[in-house]
Each structure stands twice: as C-alpha cells, then as structure tokens.
Coordinates of C-alpha atoms in Angstrom, one line a residue:
M21 CA -23.9 -27.1 31.2
L22 CA -26.7 -28.0 29.2
E23 CA -26.2 -27.3 25.2
V24 CA -29.3 -27.0 23.4
S25 CA -29.9 -26.6 19.4
G26 CA -32.5 -25.9 17.0
I27 CA -33.7 -22.8 18.9
R28 CA -36.6 -21.4 16.6
I29 CA -37.7 -17.6 17.8
P30 CA -40.1 -15.6 14.9
L31 CA -38.5 -12.6 13.3
S32 CA -41.7 -11.2 15.0
A33 CA -40.3 -11.1 19.0
L34 CA -37.0 -9.3 18.1
D35 CA -36.4 -5.3 17.3
G36 CA -32.7 -6.2 16.2
T37 CA -31.6 -5.4 19.8
D38 CA -29.9 -7.3 22.1
K39 CA -31.3 -7.2 24.6
R40 CA -34.7 -8.3 23.7
E41 CA -32.8 -11.1 21.1
L42 CA -31.6 -12.5 25.4
S43 CA -35.0 -12.5 26.3
A44 CA -35.8 -14.0 24.0
C45 CA -33.6 -16.9 24.3
R46 CA -33.9 -17.4 27.7
R47 CA -38.4 -17.0 27.6
A48 CA -37.6 -20.1 24.0
L49 CA -35.0 -21.9 26.4
A50 CA -36.6 -22.8 29.7
R51 CA -40.0 -22.9 27.4
K52 CA -37.6 -26.3 25.5
L53 CA -36.0 -26.8 28.3
R54 CA -39.9 -26.7 30.8
V55 CA -38.3 -25.3 33.9
G56 CA -38.6 -21.5 34.6
E57 CA -36.1 -18.4 33.8
K58 CA -35.7 -17.8 37.3
D59 CA -33.9 -21.9 37.3
L60 CA -31.5 -21.0 34.1
T61 CA -28.7 -18.9 36.4
R62 CA -26.8 -18.5 32.8
V63 CA -28.1 -18.9 29.3
E64 CA -26.1 -17.4 26.6
R65 CA -25.9 -17.0 22.6
R66 CA -23.3 -20.0 20.8
R67 CA -25.0 -20.3 17.1
R68 CA -27.6 -17.5 15.2
S69 CA -28.8 -17.8 11.9
I70 CA -31.1 -16.8 10.0
D71 CA -34.1 -19.0 8.3
A72 CA -35.4 -17.6 5.6
R73 CA -36.4 -20.9 3.2
R74 CA -40.6 -18.7 4.1
R75 CA -40.1 -15.8 3.8
D76 CA -43.4 -15.0 4.8
G77 CA -42.3 -16.3 8.4
I78 CA -39.0 -15.4 8.4
Q79 CA -36.8 -17.2 11.7
L80 CA -34.2 -16.9 13.7
T81 CA -32.3 -20.6 14.4
F82 CA -30.3 -21.1 17.9
T83 CA -28.3 -22.8 19.6
L84 CA -28.3 -21.7 23.4
R85 CA -26.3 -22.3 26.0
A86 CA -27.2 -22.7 29.6
E87 CA -26.3 -23.4 33.4
L88 CA -29.0 -24.6 35.9
A89 CA -29.7 -23.5 39.5
G90 CA -28.7 -26.7 41.5
G91 CA -25.5 -27.5 39.8
D92 CA -24.4 -30.1 37.3
S93 CA -26.8 -32.7 39.1
A94 CA -29.9 -29.8 38.0
E95 CA -29.0 -30.5 34.7
Q96 CA -27.9 -34.1 34.3
A97 CA -31.0 -34.5 35.8
L98 CA -33.5 -32.0 33.4
L99 CA -31.5 -34.7 30.7
A100 CA -32.7 -37.1 31.7
R101 CA -36.2 -36.6 31.6
L102 CA -35.7 -35.2 28.4
A103 CA -33.3 -38.2 26.8
K104 CA -37.1 -40.0 25.6
K105 CA -38.0 -36.8 23.4
H106 CA -34.7 -35.6 22.7
A107 CA -33.0 -39.0 22.4
G108 CA -30.2 -36.9 22.8
K109 CA -29.9 -34.7 19.1
N110 CA -31.5 -31.6 20.8
V111 CA -30.2 -31.1 24.2
R112 CA -26.2 -32.4 25.4
L113 CA -24.1 -32.0 28.6
V114 CA -21.0 -30.3 27.1
T115 CA -18.1 -28.5 29.2
E116 CA -16.3 -25.3 28.6
G117 CA -13.7 -24.9 25.9
T118 CA -10.1 -25.7 26.2
Y119 CA -8.0 -25.3 23.4
G120 CA -5.9 -22.4 23.5
F121 CA -2.2 -21.3 22.1
P122 CA 0.8 -24.3 22.3
S123 CA 1.8 -24.0 25.6
P124 CA 5.3 -23.0 26.4
A125 CA 8.7 -24.2 25.4
S126 CA 12.1 -23.4 25.4
R127 CA 14.5 -22.3 23.1
G128 CA 18.1 -22.8 24.3
T129 CA 20.4 -22.0 22.3
R130 CA 18.3 -21.8 19.0
P131 CA 17.2 -18.8 16.5
R132 CA 14.6 -17.5 17.1
P133 CA 11.9 -18.6 14.4
V134 CA 11.4 -15.4 12.4
V135 CA 7.7 -15.5 10.7
V136 CA 7.7 -13.5 7.5
G137 CA 3.7 -11.8 6.1
A138 CA 1.8 -10.6 9.1
G139 CA -2.3 -10.7 7.7
C140 CA -4.3 -13.3 9.2
A141 CA -1.6 -16.1 8.8
G142 CA 1.7 -14.5 10.4
L143 CA -0.1 -12.4 13.0
F144 CA -1.5 -16.0 14.8
C145 CA 1.8 -17.9 14.1
A146 CA 3.5 -15.0 15.8
L147 CA 1.6 -14.3 18.2
S148 CA 1.1 -18.6 19.6
L149 CA 5.4 -18.4 19.3
A150 CA 5.1 -15.6 21.3
R151 CA 2.8 -16.6 24.1
A152 CA 5.1 -20.2 23.6
G153 CA 7.8 -17.9 25.1
L154 CA 10.5 -18.6 21.2
E155 CA 10.4 -14.1 21.1
P156 CA 9.4 -14.4 16.8
L157 CA 10.5 -11.7 14.5
L158 CA 7.3 -11.6 12.7
V159 CA 8.5 -9.1 9.6
E160 CA 6.1 -7.0 7.1
R161 CA 7.4 -5.8 3.8
G162 CA 3.8 -3.1 4.4
D163 CA 2.9 -0.5 6.9
D164 CA 1.6 -0.6 10.2
A165 CA -2.5 -0.5 10.2
T166 CA -2.6 3.1 10.7
R167 CA -0.4 4.1 8.3
R168 CA -1.6 2.1 5.6
G169 CA -5.6 3.4 6.5
K170 CA -3.5 6.7 4.9
I171 CA -2.0 5.8 2.2
V172 CA -4.3 3.7 0.6
R173 CA -7.1 6.7 1.2
V174 CA -3.9 8.6 -0.4
H175 CA -4.6 5.6 -4.0
N176 CA -8.4 5.9 -4.1
E177 CA -7.9 10.1 -3.5
T178 CA -5.0 10.5 -6.5
G179 CA -4.4 7.4 -7.8
A180 CA -0.8 7.3 -6.5
L181 CA -0.3 3.2 -5.5
D182 CA 3.0 2.1 -3.0
P183 CA 3.8 -1.4 -4.0
E184 CA 4.7 -1.8 -0.4
S185 CA 1.7 -1.0 1.1
N186 CA -1.8 -0.7 -0.4
I187 CA -4.7 -2.7 0.3
Q188 CA -2.6 -6.3 -0.6
F189 CA 0.4 -5.5 1.9
G190 CA 1.1 -4.2 5.7
V191 CA -0.3 -5.5 9.3
G192 CA -3.6 -7.6 9.1
G193 CA -3.4 -8.4 5.8
A194 CA -5.2 -8.4 2.5
G195 CA -8.2 -9.0 5.5
T196 CA -8.2 -5.9 6.9
F197 CA -9.6 -4.2 3.8
S198 CA -12.4 -7.6 3.0
D199 CA -14.6 -6.9 5.0
G200 CA -13.6 -9.5 8.2
K201 CA -15.7 -12.3 7.2
L202 CA -14.9 -14.6 9.6
Q203 CA -17.5 -17.8 8.8
T204 CA -15.4 -20.4 7.4
G205 CA -16.1 -24.7 5.6
T206 CA -13.2 -25.6 7.7
K207 CA -14.1 -27.3 11.0
S208 CA -11.4 -27.3 14.2
P209 CA -11.6 -26.6 17.5
A210 CA -9.3 -23.8 17.0
H211 CA -11.7 -21.0 15.6
H212 CA -13.5 -20.4 19.2
L213 CA -9.9 -19.0 20.5
I214 CA -9.3 -17.4 17.0
L215 CA -12.6 -15.4 18.3
E216 CA -13.0 -14.7 21.3
T217 CA -8.8 -13.7 20.1
F218 CA -10.1 -10.9 18.3
V219 CA -13.3 -9.6 20.5
A220 CA -10.5 -8.9 23.4
A221 CA -8.7 -7.3 20.5
G222 CA -11.9 -5.4 20.8
A223 CA -14.1 -6.9 17.7
Q224 CA -17.8 -7.8 18.2
R225 CA -18.6 -9.6 20.3
E226 CA -21.8 -10.6 18.0
I227 CA -19.6 -12.8 16.1
L228 CA -19.1 -15.5 18.7
W229 CA -22.1 -16.6 18.0
D230 CA -23.4 -15.4 14.1
A231 CA -23.1 -18.0 12.1
K232 CA -22.0 -15.9 9.1
P233 CA -19.7 -13.2 11.2
H234 CA -17.8 -10.6 10.0
V235 CA -15.8 -7.5 11.6
G236 CA -15.8 -4.9 9.4
S237 CA -13.9 -3.2 7.1
D238 CA -13.6 0.2 9.9
V239 CA -12.7 -1.6 12.8
L240 CA -10.5 -4.3 12.1
P241 CA -7.6 -1.6 11.4
C242 CA -7.9 -2.0 15.4
V243 CA -8.2 -4.9 15.8
V244 CA -5.1 -5.7 14.3
T245 CA -3.4 -3.7 16.3
E246 CA -4.3 -4.3 19.6
I247 CA -3.3 -7.8 17.9
V248 CA 0.6 -6.7 17.1
H249 CA 0.6 -5.2 20.6
Q250 CA -0.6 -8.5 21.9
I251 CA 2.9 -10.7 20.0
E252 CA 5.2 -8.0 21.7
E253 CA 4.5 -8.2 25.2
A254 CA 4.2 -11.6 24.6
G255 CA 7.9 -11.0 24.6
G256 CA 8.4 -11.2 20.2
E257 CA 8.8 -8.3 17.5
V258 CA 7.2 -6.8 14.6
R259 CA 8.7 -4.5 12.3
C260 CA 7.1 -2.6 9.1
R261 CA 8.3 -1.8 5.5
C262 CA 10.7 -5.0 5.9
R263 CA 10.1 -6.6 3.5
M264 CA 12.3 -10.9 3.1
T265 CA 14.7 -10.4 0.4
D266 CA 16.4 -14.0 0.5
V267 CA 16.7 -16.8 1.4
D268 CA 19.7 -18.8 2.8
L269 CA 19.4 -22.6 1.5
I270 CA 22.8 -24.7 3.1
D271 CA 22.8 -28.2 2.4
G272 CA 18.5 -28.3 1.7
A273 CA 17.1 -26.5 5.1
V274 CA 16.9 -22.1 6.1
R275 CA 19.9 -20.5 7.8
G276 CA 19.6 -17.3 7.3
V277 CA 17.2 -14.5 5.7
T278 CA 18.3 -11.0 4.4
L279 CA 16.5 -8.2 5.8
L280 CA 14.9 -4.3 3.5
T281 CA 14.0 -2.2 5.9
T282 CA 13.0 1.1 4.9
R283 CA 13.2 3.5 8.1
D284 CA 11.1 6.7 9.0
D285 CA 13.5 8.8 7.5
G286 CA 13.3 7.2 3.9
S287 CA 16.6 5.3 4.7
V288 CA 17.2 1.1 3.6
F289 CA 18.8 -0.8 6.5
E290 CA 19.8 -4.5 4.8
E291 CA 21.1 -7.0 7.0
R292 CA 20.8 -11.4 7.4
V293 CA 19.4 -12.7 10.0
A294 CA 20.8 -16.0 11.2
T295 CA 17.8 -18.5 11.8
D296 CA 17.2 -22.2 11.5
C297 CA 13.0 -21.7 11.5
V298 CA 10.9 -19.0 8.8
V299 CA 7.6 -19.4 9.1
L300 CA 6.0 -18.0 5.4
C301 CA 2.8 -16.2 5.6
C302 CA 3.5 -14.1 2.2
G303 CA 0.0 -14.3 1.4
H304 CA -1.1 -14.4 -2.0
S305 CA -0.4 -11.2 -4.0
A306 CA 3.6 -11.3 -3.1
R307 CA 4.8 -12.2 -6.6
D308 CA 8.8 -11.0 -5.5
V309 CA 8.7 -14.3 -3.0
F310 CA 7.6 -16.8 -5.4
E311 CA 9.8 -15.8 -7.4
L312 CA 12.4 -15.6 -5.1
L313 CA 11.7 -19.3 -4.0
H314 CA 11.4 -20.9 -7.5
E315 CA 14.9 -19.8 -8.1
R316 CA 16.0 -21.0 -5.0
G317 CA 14.9 -24.1 -5.9
V318 CA 12.3 -24.8 -3.6
P319 CA 9.7 -26.7 -4.3
M320 CA 5.8 -25.1 -5.7
E321 CA 3.2 -26.5 -8.2
R322 CA 0.3 -25.2 -9.8
K323 CA -2.8 -24.8 -8.0
T324 CA -5.9 -24.0 -9.4
F325 CA -7.5 -20.6 -8.0
A326 CA -10.6 -18.0 -9.6
M327 CA -10.7 -14.8 -11.8
G328 CA -14.0 -12.5 -12.6
V329 CA -14.7 -9.8 -11.7
R330 CA -17.2 -7.6 -9.3
I331 CA -21.0 -7.7 -9.5
E332 CA -23.1 -4.4 -7.8
H333 CA -26.6 -4.4 -7.1
L334 CA -28.7 -2.4 -4.7
Q335 CA -28.7 -4.1 -1.9
A336 CA -32.5 -3.6 -1.5
D337 CA -33.0 -5.3 -4.2
I338 CA -31.1 -8.0 -2.2
D339 CA -32.7 -7.6 0.9
R340 CA -36.3 -7.8 -1.3
A341 CA -35.1 -10.9 -3.2
L342 CA -33.9 -13.8 -0.5
Y343 CA -36.6 -11.2 2.7
G344 CA -39.5 -10.6 1.0
G345 CA -41.7 -8.6 3.2
A346 CA -39.5 -8.6 5.8
A347 CA -36.7 -6.8 4.1
G348 CA -34.6 -4.6 6.1
N349 CA -35.9 -5.5 9.6
P350 CA -33.4 -4.2 12.4
A351 CA -33.1 -8.4 12.8
L352 CA -31.9 -8.6 9.9
G353 CA -30.1 -6.8 8.7
A354 CA -28.7 -6.6 4.9
A355 CA -29.4 -9.6 3.2
P356 CA -26.1 -11.8 2.2
Y357 CA -25.7 -14.3 -0.8
S358 CA -23.6 -17.1 -1.2
L359 CA -24.3 -19.0 -4.9
S360 CA -22.6 -21.5 -7.6
C361 CA -23.3 -23.4 -10.7
H362 CA -22.4 -26.2 -12.6
L363 CA -22.4 -25.7 -16.2
P364 CA -22.2 -28.3 -19.3
S365 CA -19.0 -27.1 -20.2
G366 CA -18.2 -28.8 -17.8
R367 CA -16.4 -25.2 -16.0
S368 CA -18.2 -23.3 -11.9
A369 CA -18.9 -20.1 -11.2
F370 CA -19.4 -18.4 -8.0
S371 CA -20.0 -16.0 -6.0
F372 CA -17.2 -14.5 -3.0
C373 CA -16.7 -12.6 -0.6
M374 CA -19.7 -11.4 -0.7
C375 CA -20.2 -7.6 1.2
P376 CA -23.9 -6.4 1.6
G377 CA -23.8 -2.7 2.3
G378 CA -20.4 -2.1 1.1
Y379 CA -18.4 -1.3 -1.9
V380 CA -15.6 -2.6 -4.8
V381 CA -12.7 -1.6 -3.7
S382 CA -9.1 -0.9 -6.1
A383 CA -6.3 -3.8 -3.9
A384 CA -3.5 -2.7 -7.3
S385 CA -0.1 -3.7 -5.6
E386 CA 1.9 -3.8 -8.6
P387 CA 2.1 -0.4 -10.5
G388 CA 0.6 -0.9 -14.1
G389 CA -2.6 -2.8 -13.4
V390 CA -6.0 -2.7 -11.7
C391 CA -7.5 -5.6 -9.5
T392 CA -10.3 -5.5 -7.9
N393 CA -12.3 -6.3 -4.4
G394 CA -14.9 -6.1 -1.8
M395 CA -15.8 -4.3 1.2
S396 CA -18.2 -3.6 3.9
L397 CA -18.2 -1.4 6.7
S398 CA -19.5 -3.6 10.4
D399 CA -23.0 -1.7 10.0
R400 CA -23.2 -2.9 6.3
A401 CA -25.0 0.7 5.3
G402 CA -23.7 0.8 2.6
I403 CA -27.0 1.1 -1.3
N404 CA -24.8 -2.0 -3.2
A405 CA -24.2 -5.3 -2.9
N406 CA -21.3 -6.2 -4.2
S407 CA -19.4 -9.8 -4.6
G408 CA -16.2 -11.4 -6.8
L409 CA -18.2 -13.4 -9.5
L410 CA -15.5 -16.3 -9.8
A411 CA -15.0 -18.7 -12.6
N412 CA -11.8 -21.5 -11.5
V413 CA -8.7 -21.8 -13.8
F414 CA -6.8 -24.8 -13.3
P415 CA -3.7 -26.1 -13.9
D416 CA -4.0 -27.6 -17.5
D417 CA -5.9 -24.0 -18.4
L418 CA -2.2 -22.6 -18.0
P419 CA 0.9 -22.8 -20.7
G420 CA 3.8 -24.3 -20.7
D421 CA 5.1 -26.0 -17.1
D422 CA 6.5 -22.4 -15.4
V423 CA 5.1 -23.7 -12.0
I424 CA 4.3 -19.8 -11.7
A425 CA 2.5 -19.5 -15.0
G426 CA -0.8 -18.4 -13.1
V427 CA 0.4 -15.3 -11.8
E428 CA 1.7 -14.4 -14.8
L429 CA -1.6 -14.6 -16.3
Q430 CA -3.2 -12.4 -13.6
R431 CA -0.8 -10.3 -13.8
T432 CA -1.9 -9.5 -17.5
C433 CA -5.3 -9.4 -16.8
E434 CA -4.7 -6.6 -14.6
R435 CA -2.6 -4.9 -17.3
T436 CA -5.8 -5.0 -19.7
A437 CA -7.9 -3.9 -17.3
F438 CA -5.3 -1.1 -16.8
E439 CA -4.8 0.1 -20.2
A440 CA -8.7 -0.9 -20.4
G441 CA -10.1 2.1 -18.1
G442 CA -7.9 4.1 -20.0
G443 CA -4.9 3.9 -16.9
D444 CA -4.6 6.3 -13.5
Y445 CA -6.1 2.8 -11.9
V446 CA -9.9 3.3 -13.5
A447 CA -11.8 0.3 -13.9
P448 CA -13.3 -1.6 -16.6
A449 CA -17.3 -1.7 -15.9
Q450 CA -20.7 -3.1 -18.3
L451 CA -23.8 -3.7 -17.5
V452 CA -25.1 -7.2 -17.1
G453 CA -27.4 -7.0 -20.3
D454 CA -25.1 -5.4 -22.1
F455 CA -22.1 -8.3 -20.9
L456 CA -24.7 -11.0 -21.9
Q457 CA -25.5 -9.2 -25.2
G458 CA -21.8 -9.0 -26.0
V459 CA -22.0 -4.7 -26.0
A460 CA -20.0 -2.1 -24.6
S461 CA -21.9 0.0 -22.1
T462 CA -21.3 4.0 -22.0
G463 CA -23.3 4.2 -18.9
A464 CA -24.9 3.1 -15.7
G465 CA -28.3 2.8 -14.9
R466 CA -30.0 2.6 -11.0
V467 CA -26.5 1.1 -9.6
T468 CA -23.5 3.9 -9.2
P469 CA -20.9 2.0 -9.0
T470 CA -18.5 2.3 -5.9
Y471 CA -14.9 1.5 -7.3
P472 CA -13.4 4.5 -6.1
R473 CA -11.0 5.8 -8.4
G474 CA -13.7 5.6 -11.0
V475 CA -15.1 3.2 -13.8
A476 CA -14.6 3.7 -17.2
W477 CA -18.1 1.9 -19.6
G478 CA -18.0 -0.6 -22.5
D479 CA -16.9 -4.5 -22.1
V480 CA -15.0 -6.4 -20.0
T481 CA -14.5 -9.2 -21.7
P482 CA -11.1 -9.1 -23.5
C483 CA -9.6 -8.3 -19.6
L484 CA -10.2 -12.1 -18.7
P485 CA -8.8 -15.7 -20.7
P486 CA -11.6 -16.2 -23.4
Y487 CA -13.0 -19.5 -20.2
V488 CA -13.2 -16.8 -17.8
A489 CA -15.9 -14.8 -19.5
E490 CA -17.4 -17.7 -21.2
T491 CA -18.5 -19.5 -18.6
L492 CA -19.3 -15.6 -16.3
R493 CA -22.0 -15.0 -19.2
A494 CA -22.9 -18.5 -19.6
A495 CA -23.7 -18.8 -15.8
I496 CA -25.6 -15.5 -15.0
P497 CA -28.9 -16.8 -16.2
V498 CA -28.4 -20.1 -14.1
L499 CA -28.5 -17.9 -11.5
G500 CA -30.2 -15.6 -12.3
R501 CA -32.5 -18.6 -11.6
K502 CA -31.5 -19.0 -8.1
L503 CA -31.5 -15.5 -6.8
H504 CA -34.7 -12.8 -8.9
G505 CA -32.5 -10.2 -10.5
F506 CA -28.5 -11.6 -10.3
D507 CA -29.3 -11.3 -13.3
A508 CA -30.9 -7.6 -13.8
T509 CA -29.5 -6.0 -17.2
D510 CA -28.5 -3.0 -15.0
A511 CA -26.1 -4.7 -12.4
V512 CA -23.1 -3.7 -12.9
L513 CA -19.5 -5.8 -13.3
T514 CA -16.2 -3.7 -13.0
G515 CA -12.6 -6.0 -14.1
V516 CA -11.3 -7.3 -13.0
E517 CA -10.9 -9.1 -10.0
T518 CA -7.5 -11.8 -10.0
R519 CA -6.3 -11.8 -6.0
S520 CA -9.3 -14.5 -5.2
S521 CA -6.0 -17.1 -3.4
S522 CA -3.2 -17.7 -4.2
P523 CA -2.0 -19.5 -8.5
V524 CA 1.2 -21.6 -7.0
R525 CA 0.7 -23.6 -3.7
V526 CA 4.5 -24.5 -1.5
T527 CA 4.2 -27.2 -0.8
R528 CA 5.4 -29.0 2.4
G529 CA 5.3 -32.2 3.8
D530 CA 2.9 -34.0 6.9
D531 CA 5.9 -32.2 9.2
G532 CA 3.9 -28.7 8.4
Q533 CA 8.2 -28.4 7.0
S534 CA 9.0 -27.7 2.5
V535 CA 9.4 -31.2 1.6
G536 CA 12.2 -30.1 -0.1
V537 CA 13.5 -27.6 2.9
R538 CA 14.1 -27.7 6.8
G539 CA 13.4 -25.4 8.9
L540 CA 11.3 -24.3 5.7
W541 CA 6.9 -24.0 7.3
P542 CA 5.2 -22.2 4.6
V543 CA 1.4 -21.3 6.2
G544 CA -2.2 -20.1 5.2
E545 CA -3.0 -18.5 2.3
G546 CA -0.2 -17.3 -0.6
A547 CA 1.0 -20.8 0.2
G548 CA -1.8 -21.8 -1.3
Y549 CA -3.3 -24.2 2.3
A550 CA -5.6 -21.7 4.2
G551 CA -8.8 -19.6 1.6
G552 CA -10.1 -17.1 4.2
I553 CA -9.5 -15.2 7.8
M554 CA -10.7 -18.2 9.7
S555 CA -9.0 -21.2 7.9
A556 CA -5.4 -18.4 7.4
A557 CA -5.6 -18.1 10.9
T558 CA -5.9 -21.5 12.5
D559 CA -2.9 -22.9 9.7
G560 CA -0.5 -20.6 12.3
I561 CA -1.8 -21.4 15.1
L562 CA -1.9 -24.8 13.8
A563 CA 1.7 -24.6 12.5
A564 CA 2.6 -22.4 15.0
E565 CA 1.9 -25.8 17.4
K566 CA 4.6 -27.9 15.0
I567 CA 7.6 -25.4 16.2
V568 CA 7.1 -25.0 19.1
A569 CA 7.3 -28.9 18.5
T570 CA 10.5 -29.1 17.8
Y571 CA 11.8 -26.1 19.7
A572 CA 11.0 -28.8 22.2
Q573 CA 12.8 -32.1 21.4
R574 CA 15.4 -29.9 20.5

C-alpha cells in the first residue's frame, strides 16, 4: 500500500459532503501519482487538516493511502519511478498496522485485577485485560452513562448535586461531557487502535483521519456504554455506584480493596475484595482517593497544574478571525483555536479544551463549590465558542510541604466562586474589558453566557490566586494580537476552571507500579500521567500490557 502525504485540495473543490471530498482526494491522488483514477483500487484518508494560513486561499491537506491495480509489484514499480521527484518525502510503501490489544494470558490461581475508575484510562485498561482473559473487575463510583446524563440534567435545571455521580464521576469519566476531543500531542502506536475502538463502538468514522478529531458529548454516552458491553462480553465485570473506600497494604504490597456499593433500592453493601493487582484510574477529581492514598503512605508528589476561567466569544467572530471570507463554509465547520504566550514575569497562559460551537458547563463534584468546564455536541452548532483560559500553578506556589495542598487550593477557589455567585451553583462572570480594567461587570454585551445555572455579574479576580489573575490579565492582550478579537471587551469570563489536570502524581517506577507499593498501578490523568482522552486511554492500554506480562510470568 502506498501512503502519500501533502495532498492539497482547495476549499473551492469541496462542499462539506463526504462523497465530494473522497472524490476530490481520488482525483488529486491520481494526478500526484501520474496514474489513472481507475488504477486506484482503494483510497482511504489517513489524515486531514485545514491550512488557513492564507485566508484567501484556504486548503485542506490530506495524507492518503492507496492500493494500485496490479498489487505490490505495481506499487513498487511506481514508487521507483517517483523516487527521483519525491525523494521518499511524500510517497512511501506502508503495511497495515498490526498493533492490537495484549495477547491472552492465564490468570491461574491469582485473583482477578481490580480497575478503579471507568474513565478512558479505566475503560481501555479493563477492555485490554478482559480480552487477555484476566476477567477484571471495573468499579466506578458514578452511574452508567444513561443515568448519569439524567442526573447532570437535573443539576443543570435545579442545582441539586449528586457528589457520587455528576460531570466528573460516572462511566466515561470527565471526558464524556467535555466534547470528546481526541487530538493529542503524544505519539503512540496505540492511537489508531483507540480510534478504531471508538468507531466500532459508534463514533463517527471521520475521527480516523481528522487532525483534530472529536466525538461530541451527545454521542459519547452511547460510545462508552458500548465499550462497557465489550468489557462484559470479554469476561470482565463492571459495577457502577461502587466506590473504593480502602486499600489493604501488607508488607509494601496490595492485598485487597474495600468497596462500597449503593444498590438501586438505596441500600449500601460493603465488601472486601482480595486482589494483588489494583489499577488506579480514579481521575483528577477523586480527591478522597488522594487523601486515602496519602493516609496509607503511598508515595505521591506535587505536580504542576493549571487554573483560570472559561472565556466565551461568538463563534462567528472566531470563524472570521481564522477563516476570513470563507467563514461558514460547510467544509470547514466551526473554527477551533489553540493559543499560548510566555510573559516577561516568567509565567505563561494558554487556552485549554477549546470547544467550538460549544457550551460552558457546571463541573462541580463537591457541595458548595463552583467549577466550570466546556463541551460541544457532535455538530458544534452552538452560537458561542468557549475555552479554558488558564495559568500554571507550580509546586513552589503552594504553601508548606503537604503533598495534596493543590487540592485544597482548588477547593478554596471553588468555594469562593460559589459564594461570589450567590449560591445554588450560579457562577461569577465578568466581561473581558472590565477584567482588564479591574472593575466589576453589571451585565452582558453581545455574548450571552451559556453556563446552565446562570451567572452573577461581578469580578472574578477574588476567586483566583493573585498570580493566576495577574497572569491572565497580562496575557489577554497578547493573545488578542495572536487571534483578532480574543481580547474583545464583551467576551465573557466565567469562573472558575480548576480541574484541567490533577494537582498530584502517584509516583510509579519504570515497571508501571507504585514506587512504594507492589501491585498498585497508578494510571491516567488522575494519577498524573495523562492529559486528555487519548493519552489516558493509551496509558490504560500500556498498563494492561505490563499487567498481562506479570500474570504470564507467574
């Protein structure tokens, strides 16, 4: 199979339909290879990105794979003819990827592994272990995706918060309600396997080739539900409303966990499950788990995390800033952005989890605290664009030597935001122009906030650590020079965003296990080793590979 990169197709040749795009790709590839279209027996997209550096000449750039009539010999002959012109830079021979889930292993007399947390790290780790025949038990403190969706809607409409099942906790983890963005800055052969698994579970096929793939918060609940079914069909067990309340450690090794399960009738059942393998995929908001591990003497360390606010603009303004006169073209969709700047103070600010055509959401998981996040539906058709606008919090910014001091800082800011909003999970909000001038806001301009519990206009500054507020205030004009209109005076800041990543890392060794506890495997975003759906899922698969190897050795 031939892989050809750098295929450029002008926007004028596309109309936003898949049929037109694939036809244009086939024609462009035939021209590139100097063959007839009929000679291409198979063409597939491997990557698609938008090149908008020239707004009067926007193009889509593709990497394509193709098979030629005549098979491998014809492809090799063609490659030899093109070698001089392309010098191996744009055209190469490739084989189909062979990376897969871990090979089967025998559990023997060992107890089954317990995976704690059904976010993307936990789901993919449990799926890998189940397909390897190890019959994992996956426990999730929150609800399945269907019940969880109803609970989130009740919170949005009434303010009632379930601390065990919410936007942070439940099957799919926090990623289920944050657009399902699948781009990643990491590289791993597992990435395509993860995307294929999502597609097989019901996600759109375009995620296999989009440079910035996303699923959408309306589709993800069905996708993660299907992955749960796959785990069960492969021999695993999945329990919802089941929280780990203790971990038994004897002589520096795991010997079991205590689980608290809430049944459908409201009754509570506690049990101890014997195991020598606990995979910790608890997510970045499982603060009680961090506190438990700290009490049990599990080695942990502070890590850099970020805090700030959500910033909202009209999506039409972002589209025009990035695409010029082509804004609104169906082949482009809602424009995303990614911004960062390094300031003279030595601090940096950056956008995070940008949601084109999206909505700011209430991401609280503890009573009396306001926390925001963002999401988009699969069509990204909302009026506003939103993004986290964040600044780093470094370990040295925290007082004392308490390893979980970052958790307390998050809580303090969330409680201050709750009070600033007047309670009932209303969020404090301020216009960018007023924030830059240091004055409280009294109402909206052109941008209507989308936060579902409503906003209280005022000043978001007291809700943030002073160094974070100062960094954001200095950064907004700089970012406005990078993206026209980012510093628009009527853009809306909604506070606070505190859960972009975990403030702690559960330290692990090269073998993937806790440096101080055998059989404890810290994995994913909550353990401090991932930063999004793709990296968390990858970490889950890689951990499963190492775990399977330990079972095979014994």
